[in-house]
Amino acid sequence: MEGNMFARFNDMFGDIAKDVAEANVGKVERKVVPFSDYEIKITKLELGECTFEGDYFGMPEAHVWFKIIGTGEYAGQMLFMNKKLVSTKNPSMNGFIIRKFMEFLESLETGIPVVFENWEQFADLMKTMFNEIDGRAEYQLSYFENKGFKDYAIVKRFQ
């Protein structure tokens, strides 16, 4: 049974050894990052599930990690977007919610058509897009408050 548990952990968390190694690089002191625009690279782009207890537990959620780059005060700091892709309170909004996140994906300018057919296809799309930008794309990210929530928008892709 234990072997199955570890295989399940490997499936759930992927290549976490890379994340662990990068977490120790530079030993950056974590600061509260204020709302502003930042030059970033995306270090994670995946479809997962919400892990917080409550109405959204186990529901589809996009996980996007942004690493602030450059030489400014917040260089090396991370921002995390965990975007719920469905509404348990108003399911009629699900199409709108997914479409808004698709607009975010389109703003990454990968040249890959952004379509939603089903959850598995959408997860594969996000993996493909991440593989396209990983180590090759940097962006200007606007990090701001929107109706009391943290929000994120790609302003431009740097060439």
CSV table of N, CA and C in Angstrom, one decimal:
chain,number,residue,atom,x,y,z
A,1,MET,N,0.8,-1.2,0.0
A,1,MET,CA,0.0,0.0,0.0
A,1,MET,C,0.8,1.3,0.0
A,2,GLU,N,1.9,1.3,0.8
A,2,GLU,CA,2.7,2.5,0.8
A,2,GLU,C,3.3,2.9,-0.5
A,3,GLY,N,3.7,1.9,-1.3
A,3,GLY,CA,4.2,2.3,-2.7
A,3,GLY,C,3.2,3.0,-3.5
A,4,ASN,N,1.9,2.5,-3.4
A,4,ASN,CA,0.8,3.2,-4.1
A,4,ASN,C,0.6,4.6,-3.6
A,5,MET,N,0.8,4.8,-2.3
A,5,MET,CA,0.6,6.2,-1.8
A,5,MET,C,1.7,7.1,-2.4
A,6,PHE,N,2.9,6.6,-2.5
A,6,PHE,CA,4.0,7.5,-3.0
A,6,PHE,C,3.8,7.7,-4.5
A,7,ALA,N,3.4,6.7,-5.2
A,7,ALA,CA,3.1,6.9,-6.6
A,7,ALA,C,2.0,8.0,-6.8
A,8,ARG,N,1.0,7.9,-5.9
A,8,ARG,CA,-0.1,8.9,-6.0
A,8,ARG,C,0.4,10.3,-5.7
A,9,PHE,N,1.3,10.4,-4.7
A,9,PHE,CA,2.0,11.7,-4.4
A,9,PHE,C,2.7,12.2,-5.6
A,10,ASN,N,3.5,11.3,-6.3
A,10,ASN,CA,4.3,11.7,-7.5
A,10,ASN,C,3.3,12.2,-8.6
A,11,ASP,N,2.2,11.5,-8.7
A,11,ASP,CA,1.2,12.0,-9.8
A,11,ASP,C,0.6,13.3,-9.4
A,12,MET,N,0.4,13.5,-8.1
A,12,MET,CA,-0.3,14.7,-7.7
A,12,MET,C,0.6,16.0,-7.8
A,13,PHE,N,1.9,15.8,-7.5
A,13,PHE,CA,2.8,16.9,-7.4
A,13,PHE,C,3.9,17.0,-8.4
A,14,GLY,N,3.9,16.0,-9.3
A,14,GLY,CA,4.9,16.1,-10.4
A,14,GLY,C,6.3,16.2,-10.0
A,15,ASP,N,7.1,16.9,-10.7
A,15,ASP,CA,8.6,17.0,-10.4
A,15,ASP,C,8.8,18.0,-9.3
A,16,ILE,N,8.4,17.7,-8.1
A,16,ILE,CA,8.6,18.6,-7.0
A,16,ILE,C,10.0,18.8,-6.6
A,17,ALA,N,10.9,17.9,-7.0
A,17,ALA,CA,12.3,18.1,-6.6
A,17,ALA,C,12.9,19.4,-7.2
A,18,LYS,N,12.4,19.8,-8.4
A,18,LYS,CA,12.8,21.0,-9.1
A,18,LYS,C,12.4,22.2,-8.2
A,19,ASP,N,11.1,22.1,-7.8
A,19,ASP,CA,10.6,23.2,-6.9
A,19,ASP,C,11.3,23.4,-5.6
A,20,VAL,N,11.7,22.2,-5.0
A,20,VAL,CA,12.5,22.2,-3.8
A,20,VAL,C,13.8,22.9,-4.0
A,21,ALA,N,14.5,22.5,-5.1
A,21,ALA,CA,15.8,23.0,-5.4
A,21,ALA,C,15.8,24.5,-5.6
A,22,GLU,N,14.8,25.0,-6.4
A,22,GLU,CA,14.6,26.4,-6.7
A,22,GLU,C,14.3,27.2,-5.4
A,23,ALA,N,13.6,26.6,-4.5
A,23,ALA,CA,13.2,27.3,-3.2
A,23,ALA,C,14.4,27.6,-2.4
A,24,ASN,N,15.5,26.9,-2.5
A,24,ASN,CA,16.7,27.2,-1.8
A,24,ASN,C,17.7,28.1,-2.5
A,25,VAL,N,17.5,28.3,-3.8
A,25,VAL,CA,18.4,29.2,-4.5
A,25,VAL,C,18.2,30.6,-4.1
A,26,GLY,N,19.3,31.2,-3.6
A,26,GLY,CA,19.3,32.6,-3.2
A,26,GLY,C,18.7,32.9,-1.9
A,27,LYS,N,18.0,32.0,-1.3
A,27,LYS,CA,17.4,32.1,0.0
A,27,LYS,C,16.8,33.5,0.2
A,28,VAL,N,15.9,33.9,-0.7
A,28,VAL,CA,15.3,35.2,-0.8
A,28,VAL,C,14.4,35.4,0.4
A,29,GLU,N,14.6,36.5,1.1
A,29,GLU,CA,13.7,36.9,2.2
A,29,GLU,C,12.3,37.3,1.6
A,30,ARG,N,11.2,36.7,2.1
A,30,ARG,CA,9.9,37.0,1.6
A,30,ARG,C,9.3,38.2,2.1
A,31,LYS,N,8.9,39.1,1.2
A,31,LYS,CA,8.2,40.4,1.6
A,31,LYS,C,6.8,40.4,1.1
A,32,VAL,N,6.0,41.2,1.7
A,32,VAL,CA,4.7,41.4,1.1
A,32,VAL,C,4.9,42.2,-0.1
A,33,VAL,N,4.4,41.7,-1.3
A,33,VAL,CA,4.5,42.4,-2.5
A,33,VAL,C,3.3,43.3,-2.7
A,34,PRO,N,3.5,44.6,-2.9
A,34,PRO,CA,2.4,45.5,-3.0
A,34,PRO,C,1.8,45.5,-4.5
A,35,PHE,N,0.6,45.9,-4.6
A,35,PHE,CA,0.0,46.0,-5.9
A,35,PHE,C,0.8,47.0,-6.8
A,36,SER,N,1.2,46.5,-8.0
A,36,SER,CA,1.9,47.3,-8.9
A,36,SER,C,2.1,46.5,-10.2
A,37,ASP,N,2.9,47.1,-11.1
A,37,ASP,CA,3.3,46.3,-12.3
A,37,ASP,C,4.7,45.7,-12.1
A,38,TYR,N,4.9,44.5,-12.5
A,38,TYR,CA,6.2,43.8,-12.3
A,38,TYR,C,6.6,43.1,-13.6
A,39,GLU,N,7.9,43.0,-13.8
A,39,GLU,CA,8.4,42.1,-14.8
A,39,GLU,C,8.5,40.7,-14.2
A,40,ILE,N,7.9,39.8,-14.9
A,40,ILE,CA,7.8,38.4,-14.3
A,40,ILE,C,8.1,37.3,-15.4
A,41,LYS,N,8.4,36.2,-14.9
A,41,LYS,CA,8.3,35.0,-15.7
A,41,LYS,C,7.4,34.0,-15.0
A,42,ILE,N,6.7,33.2,-15.8
A,42,ILE,CA,5.7,32.2,-15.2
A,42,ILE,C,6.5,31.0,-14.9
A,43,THR,N,6.4,30.5,-13.7
A,43,THR,CA,7.1,29.3,-13.3
A,43,THR,C,6.1,28.1,-13.1
A,44,LYS,N,4.8,28.3,-13.2
A,44,LYS,CA,3.9,27.2,-13.1
A,44,LYS,C,2.6,27.7,-13.8
A,45,LEU,N,2.0,26.8,-14.6
A,45,LEU,CA,0.8,27.1,-15.3
A,45,LEU,C,0.1,25.7,-15.4
A,46,GLU,N,-0.9,25.5,-14.6
A,46,GLU,CA,-1.5,24.1,-14.6
A,46,GLU,C,-3.0,24.2,-14.1
A,47,LEU,N,-3.7,23.2,-14.5
A,47,LEU,CA,-5.1,23.0,-14.0
A,47,LEU,C,-5.0,22.0,-12.9
A,48,GLY,N,-5.6,22.3,-11.8
A,48,GLY,CA,-5.6,21.4,-10.6
A,48,GLY,C,-6.9,21.5,-9.9
A,49,GLU,N,-6.9,21.2,-8.7
A,49,GLU,CA,-8.2,21.3,-7.9
A,49,GLU,C,-8.0,22.2,-6.7
A,50,CYS,N,-9.0,22.9,-6.3
A,50,CYS,CA,-9.0,23.7,-5.1
A,50,CYS,C,-8.8,22.8,-3.9
A,51,THR,N,-7.8,23.2,-3.0
A,51,THR,CA,-7.5,22.4,-1.9
A,51,THR,C,-8.0,22.9,-0.6
A,52,PHE,N,-8.6,24.1,-0.6
A,52,PHE,CA,-9.2,24.7,0.6
A,52,PHE,C,-10.5,24.1,0.9
A,53,GLU,N,-10.7,23.8,2.2
A,53,GLU,CA,-12.0,23.2,2.6
A,53,GLU,C,-13.1,24.2,2.3
A,54,GLY,N,-14.3,23.7,2.1
A,54,GLY,CA,-15.4,24.6,1.8
A,54,GLY,C,-16.1,24.2,0.5
A,55,ASP,N,-16.9,25.1,0.0
A,55,ASP,CA,-17.8,24.9,-1.2
A,55,ASP,C,-16.9,24.5,-2.4
A,56,TYR,N,-15.7,25.0,-2.5
A,56,TYR,CA,-14.9,24.8,-3.7
A,56,TYR,C,-13.9,23.7,-3.6
A,57,PHE,N,-13.9,23.0,-2.5
A,57,PHE,CA,-12.9,21.9,-2.3
A,57,PHE,C,-13.1,20.9,-3.4
A,58,GLY,N,-11.9,20.6,-4.1
A,58,GLY,CA,-11.9,19.6,-5.2
A,58,GLY,C,-12.4,20.1,-6.5
A,59,MET,N,-12.8,21.4,-6.6
A,59,MET,CA,-13.3,22.0,-7.8
A,59,MET,C,-12.1,22.4,-8.7
A,60,PRO,N,-12.3,22.5,-10.0
A,60,PRO,CA,-11.3,22.9,-10.9
A,60,PRO,C,-10.7,24.3,-10.6
A,61,GLU,N,-9.4,24.4,-10.6
A,61,GLU,CA,-8.7,25.7,-10.3
A,61,GLU,C,-7.5,25.8,-11.1
A,62,ALA,N,-7.2,26.9,-11.7
A,62,ALA,CA,-6.0,27.2,-12.4
A,62,ALA,C,-4.9,27.7,-11.4
A,63,HIS,N,-3.7,27.1,-11.5
A,63,HIS,CA,-2.6,27.6,-10.7
A,63,HIS,C,-1.6,28.2,-11.5
A,64,VAL,N,-1.3,29.5,-11.3
A,64,VAL,CA,-0.3,30.2,-12.0
A,64,VAL,C,0.6,30.9,-11.1
A,65,TRP,N,1.9,30.6,-11.2
A,65,TRP,CA,2.9,31.2,-10.3
A,65,TRP,C,3.8,32.1,-11.1
A,66,PHE,N,4.0,33.3,-10.6
A,66,PHE,CA,4.7,34.4,-11.2
A,66,PHE,C,6.0,34.6,-10.4
A,67,LYS,N,7.1,34.7,-11.0
A,67,LYS,CA,8.4,35.1,-10.3
A,67,LYS,C,8.8,36.4,-10.8
A,68,ILE,N,8.9,37.4,-9.8
A,68,ILE,CA,9.4,38.7,-10.2
A,68,ILE,C,10.8,38.7,-10.5
A,69,ILE,N,11.2,39.2,-11.7
A,69,ILE,CA,12.6,39.2,-12.1
A,69,ILE,C,13.1,40.6,-12.2
A,70,GLY,N,14.4,40.7,-12.5
A,70,GLY,CA,15.0,42.0,-12.6
A,70,GLY,C,15.8,42.3,-11.3
A,71,THR,N,16.1,43.6,-11.1
A,71,THR,CA,16.9,43.9,-10.0
A,71,THR,C,16.2,44.8,-8.9
A,72,GLY,N,14.9,44.9,-9.0
A,72,GLY,CA,14.2,45.8,-8.1
A,72,GLY,C,14.1,45.1,-6.7
A,73,GLU,N,13.5,45.9,-5.8
A,73,GLU,CA,13.3,45.5,-4.4
A,73,GLU,C,12.6,44.1,-4.2
A,74,TYR,N,11.7,43.8,-5.2
A,74,TYR,CA,10.9,42.6,-5.1
A,74,TYR,C,11.4,41.4,-6.0
A,75,ALA,N,12.6,41.6,-6.6
A,75,ALA,CA,13.1,40.6,-7.5
A,75,ALA,C,13.3,39.3,-6.7
A,76,GLY,N,12.8,38.2,-7.3
A,76,GLY,CA,12.9,36.9,-6.7
A,76,GLY,C,11.6,36.5,-5.9
A,77,GLN,N,10.8,37.5,-5.6
A,77,GLN,CA,9.5,37.2,-4.9
A,77,GLN,C,8.6,36.5,-5.8
A,78,MET,N,7.6,35.8,-5.2
A,78,MET,CA,6.6,35.1,-6.0
A,78,MET,C,5.2,35.7,-5.8
A,79,LEU,N,4.4,35.6,-6.8
A,79,LEU,CA,3.0,35.9,-6.7
A,79,LEU,C,2.3,34.6,-7.2
A,80,PHE,N,1.1,34.3,-6.6
A,80,PHE,CA,0.4,33.1,-6.9
A,80,PHE,C,-1.0,33.4,-7.2
A,81,MET,N,-1.4,33.0,-8.4
A,81,MET,CA,-2.8,33.1,-8.8
A,81,MET,C,-3.5,31.8,-8.8
A,82,ASN,N,-4.4,31.6,-7.9
A,82,ASN,CA,-5.2,30.4,-7.9
A,82,ASN,C,-6.6,30.8,-8.2
A,83,LYS,N,-7.0,30.5,-9.5
A,83,LYS,CA,-8.2,31.0,-10.1
A,83,LYS,C,-9.3,29.9,-10.1
A,84,LYS,N,-10.3,30.0,-9.3
A,84,LYS,CA,-11.4,29.0,-9.4
A,84,LYS,C,-12.1,29.2,-10.8
A,85,LEU,N,-12.3,28.0,-11.4
A,85,LEU,CA,-12.9,28.1,-12.8
A,85,LEU,C,-14.3,27.7,-12.9
A,86,VAL,N,-15.0,27.5,-11.7
A,86,VAL,CA,-16.4,27.3,-11.7
A,86,VAL,C,-17.0,28.1,-10.5
A,87,SER,N,-18.3,28.2,-10.5
A,87,SER,CA,-19.0,28.8,-9.4
A,87,SER,C,-19.9,27.8,-8.8
A,88,THR,N,-19.8,27.6,-7.5
A,88,THR,CA,-20.7,26.7,-6.8
A,88,THR,C,-22.0,27.4,-6.4
A,89,LYS,N,-21.9,28.7,-6.4
A,89,LYS,CA,-23.1,29.5,-6.0
A,89,LYS,C,-23.9,29.9,-7.2
A,90,ASN,N,-23.3,30.1,-8.3
A,90,ASN,CA,-24.0,30.5,-9.5
A,90,ASN,C,-23.5,29.8,-10.8
A,91,PRO,N,-23.8,28.5,-10.9
A,91,PRO,CA,-23.3,27.7,-12.0
A,91,PRO,C,-23.5,28.3,-13.4
A,92,SER,N,-24.5,29.1,-13.6
A,92,SER,CA,-24.8,29.8,-14.9
A,92,SER,C,-23.6,30.7,-15.3
A,93,MET,N,-22.7,31.0,-14.3
A,93,MET,CA,-21.6,31.8,-14.6
A,93,MET,C,-20.3,31.0,-15.1
A,94,ASN,N,-20.4,29.7,-15.1
A,94,ASN,CA,-19.2,28.9,-15.3
A,94,ASN,C,-18.6,29.2,-16.7
A,95,GLY,N,-19.4,29.3,-17.7
A,95,GLY,CA,-18.9,29.6,-19.1
A,95,GLY,C,-18.2,30.9,-19.1
A,96,PHE,N,-18.7,31.9,-18.4
A,96,PHE,CA,-18.1,33.2,-18.4
A,96,PHE,C,-16.8,33.2,-17.6
A,97,ILE,N,-16.7,32.5,-16.5
A,97,ILE,CA,-15.5,32.4,-15.7
A,97,ILE,C,-14.4,31.7,-16.5
A,98,ILE,N,-14.7,30.6,-17.2
A,98,ILE,CA,-13.7,29.9,-18.0
A,98,ILE,C,-13.3,30.8,-19.1
A,99,ARG,N,-14.2,31.5,-19.8
A,99,ARG,CA,-13.8,32.4,-20.9
A,99,ARG,C,-12.9,33.5,-20.4
A,100,LYS,N,-13.2,34.1,-19.2
A,100,LYS,CA,-12.3,35.1,-18.7
A,100,LYS,C,-10.9,34.6,-18.5
A,101,PHE,N,-10.7,33.4,-18.0
A,101,PHE,CA,-9.4,32.8,-17.8
A,101,PHE,C,-8.8,32.5,-19.2
A,102,MET,N,-9.6,32.1,-20.1
A,102,MET,CA,-9.0,31.9,-21.5
A,102,MET,C,-8.4,33.2,-22.0
A,103,GLU,N,-9.0,34.3,-21.7
A,103,GLU,CA,-8.5,35.6,-22.1
A,103,GLU,C,-7.1,35.8,-21.5
A,104,PHE,N,-7.0,35.4,-20.2
A,104,PHE,CA,-5.6,35.5,-19.6
A,104,PHE,C,-4.6,34.6,-20.4
A,105,LEU,N,-5.0,33.4,-20.7
A,105,LEU,CA,-4.1,32.5,-21.5
A,105,LEU,C,-3.8,33.1,-22.8
A,106,GLU,N,-4.7,33.7,-23.5
A,106,GLU,CA,-4.5,34.4,-24.8
A,106,GLU,C,-3.5,35.5,-24.7
A,107,SER,N,-3.5,36.2,-23.5
A,107,SER,CA,-2.6,37.3,-23.3
A,107,SER,C,-1.1,36.9,-23.2
A,108,LEU,N,-0.9,35.6,-23.0
A,108,LEU,CA,0.5,35.1,-23.0
A,108,LEU,C,1.1,35.0,-24.4
A,109,GLU,N,0.3,35.2,-25.4
A,109,GLU,CA,0.8,35.3,-26.8
A,109,GLU,C,1.8,34.1,-27.2
A,110,THR,N,1.3,32.9,-27.0
A,110,THR,CA,2.1,31.7,-27.3
A,110,THR,C,1.9,31.3,-28.8
A,111,GLY,N,0.8,31.8,-29.4
A,111,GLY,CA,0.5,31.4,-30.8
A,111,GLY,C,-0.3,30.1,-30.8
A,112,ILE,N,-0.6,29.5,-29.6
A,112,ILE,CA,-1.4,28.3,-29.5
A,112,ILE,C,-2.8,28.7,-29.3
A,113,PRO,N,-3.7,28.2,-30.2
A,113,PRO,CA,-5.1,28.5,-30.1
A,113,PRO,C,-5.7,28.1,-28.7
A,114,VAL,N,-6.4,29.0,-28.0
A,114,VAL,CA,-6.9,28.7,-26.7
A,114,VAL,C,-8.4,28.4,-26.9
A,115,VAL,N,-8.7,27.1,-26.7
A,115,VAL,CA,-10.1,26.6,-26.8
A,115,VAL,C,-10.3,25.7,-25.6
A,116,PHE,N,-11.6,25.6,-25.2
A,116,PHE,CA,-12.0,24.7,-24.2
A,116,PHE,C,-13.0,23.7,-24.8
A,117,GLU,N,-12.6,22.4,-24.7
A,117,GLU,CA,-13.5,21.3,-25.1
A,117,GLU,C,-14.0,20.5,-23.9
A,118,ASN,N,-13.0,20.2,-23.1
A,118,ASN,CA,-13.3,19.5,-21.8
A,118,ASN,C,-12.2,19.7,-20.9
A,119,TRP,N,-12.3,19.2,-19.7
A,119,TRP,CA,-11.3,19.5,-18.6
A,119,TRP,C,-9.9,18.9,-19.0
A,120,GLU,N,-9.9,17.7,-19.5
A,120,GLU,CA,-8.6,17.0,-19.8
A,120,GLU,C,-7.9,17.8,-20.9
A,121,GLN,N,-8.7,18.1,-21.9
A,121,GLN,CA,-8.1,18.9,-23.1
A,121,GLN,C,-7.5,20.2,-22.6
A,122,PHE,N,-8.3,20.9,-21.6
A,122,PHE,CA,-7.9,22.2,-21.1
A,122,PHE,C,-6.6,22.1,-20.3
A,123,ALA,N,-6.5,21.0,-19.5
A,123,ALA,CA,-5.3,20.8,-18.7
A,123,ALA,C,-4.1,20.5,-19.6
A,124,ASP,N,-4.3,19.8,-20.7
A,124,ASP,CA,-3.2,19.5,-21.7
A,124,ASP,C,-2.8,20.8,-22.4
A,125,LEU,N,-3.8,21.7,-22.7
A,125,LEU,CA,-3.5,23.0,-23.3
A,125,LEU,C,-2.6,23.8,-22.4
A,126,MET,N,-3.0,23.8,-21.1
A,126,MET,CA,-2.2,24.6,-20.2
A,126,MET,C,-0.7,24.1,-20.1
A,127,LYS,N,-0.6,22.8,-20.1
A,127,LYS,CA,0.8,22.2,-20.1
A,127,LYS,C,1.5,22.5,-21.3
A,128,THR,N,0.9,22.5,-22.5
A,128,THR,CA,1.5,22.8,-23.8
A,128,THR,C,1.9,24.3,-23.8
A,129,MET,N,1.1,25.1,-23.3
A,129,MET,CA,1.4,26.6,-23.2
A,129,MET,C,2.6,26.8,-22.3
A,130,PHE,N,2.6,26.1,-21.1
A,130,PHE,CA,3.7,26.3,-20.2
A,130,PHE,C,5.0,25.9,-20.9
A,131,ASN,N,5.0,24.7,-21.5
A,131,ASN,CA,6.2,24.2,-22.2
A,131,ASN,C,6.7,25.2,-23.2
A,132,GLU,N,5.8,25.9,-23.9
A,132,GLU,CA,6.1,26.9,-24.9
A,132,GLU,C,6.8,28.2,-24.3
A,133,ILE,N,6.4,28.6,-23.1
A,133,ILE,CA,6.9,29.8,-22.5
A,133,ILE,C,8.0,29.6,-21.4
A,134,ASP,N,8.1,28.4,-20.9
A,134,ASP,CA,9.0,28.1,-19.8
A,134,ASP,C,10.5,28.4,-20.2
A,135,GLY,N,11.1,29.4,-19.6
A,135,GLY,CA,12.4,29.8,-19.9
A,135,GLY,C,12.6,30.6,-21.1
A,136,ARG,N,11.5,30.9,-21.8
A,136,ARG,CA,11.6,31.6,-23.1
A,136,ARG,C,10.8,32.9,-23.1
A,137,ALA,N,9.9,33.2,-22.1
A,137,ALA,CA,9.1,34.3,-22.2
A,137,ALA,C,9.1,35.1,-20.9
A,138,GLU,N,9.1,36.4,-21.0
A,138,GLU,CA,8.9,37.3,-19.8
A,138,GLU,C,7.8,38.3,-20.1
A,139,TYR,N,7.2,38.7,-19.1
A,139,TYR,CA,6.0,39.6,-19.2
A,139,TYR,C,6.0,40.7,-18.3
A,140,GLN,N,5.2,41.7,-18.6
A,140,GLN,CA,4.9,42.8,-17.6
A,140,GLN,C,3.5,42.4,-17.1
A,141,LEU,N,3.5,42.2,-15.8
A,141,LEU,CA,2.3,41.8,-15.1
A,141,LEU,C,1.7,42.9,-14.3
A,142,SER,N,0.5,43.2,-14.4
A,142,SER,CA,-0.2,44.2,-13.5
A,142,SER,C,-0.9,43.4,-12.4
A,143,TYR,N,-0.5,43.7,-11.2
A,143,TYR,CA,-1.0,43.0,-10.0
A,143,TYR,C,-1.8,44.1,-9.2
A,144,PHE,N,-3.1,43.8,-9.0
A,144,PHE,CA,-4.0,44.9,-8.5
A,144,PHE,C,-5.1,44.3,-7.7
A,145,GLU,N,-5.8,45.2,-7.1
A,145,GLU,CA,-7.0,44.8,-6.3
A,145,GLU,C,-8.2,45.0,-7.2
A,146,ASN,N,-9.1,44.1,-7.2
A,146,ASN,CA,-10.4,44.2,-8.0
A,146,ASN,C,-11.5,43.7,-7.1
A,147,LYS,N,-12.3,44.6,-6.6
A,147,LYS,CA,-13.5,44.3,-5.8
A,147,LYS,C,-13.1,43.6,-4.5
A,148,GLY,N,-12.0,43.9,-3.9
A,148,GLY,CA,-11.5,43.3,-2.7
A,148,GLY,C,-10.7,42.1,-2.9
A,149,PHE,N,-10.4,41.7,-4.1
A,149,PHE,CA,-9.7,40.5,-4.4
A,149,PHE,C,-8.4,40.8,-5.2
A,150,LYS,N,-7.4,40.0,-5.0
A,150,LYS,CA,-6.1,40.1,-5.8
A,150,LYS,C,-6.5,39.7,-7.2
A,151,ASP,N,-5.9,40.5,-8.2
A,151,ASP,CA,-6.2,40.2,-9.6
A,151,ASP,C,-4.9,40.4,-10.3
A,152,TYR,N,-4.8,39.8,-11.5
A,152,TYR,CA,-3.6,39.7,-12.3
A,152,TYR,C,-3.9,39.9,-13.8
A,153,ALA,N,-3.1,40.7,-14.5
A,153,ALA,CA,-3.3,40.9,-15.9
A,153,ALA,C,-2.0,41.0,-16.6
A,154,ILE,N,-1.8,40.3,-17.7
A,154,ILE,CA,-0.6,40.4,-18.5
A,154,ILE,C,-0.7,41.7,-19.3
A,155,VAL,N,0.2,42.6,-19.2
A,155,VAL,CA,0.2,43.9,-19.9
A,155,VAL,C,0.8,43.7,-21.3
A,156,LYS,N,2.0,43.1,-21.2
A,156,LYS,CA,2.7,42.8,-22.5
A,156,LYS,C,3.7,41.7,-22.3
A,157,ARG,N,4.1,41.1,-23.5
A,157,ARG,CA,5.1,40.1,-23.5
A,157,ARG,C,6.4,40.8,-24.0
A,158,PHE,N,7.5,40.5,-23.4
A,158,PHE,CA,8.8,41.1,-23.8
A,158,PHE,C,9.4,40.1,-24.9
A,159,GLN,N,9.9,40.7,-25.9
A,159,GLN,CA,10.5,39.9,-27.0
A,159,GLN,C,12.0,39.5,-26.7
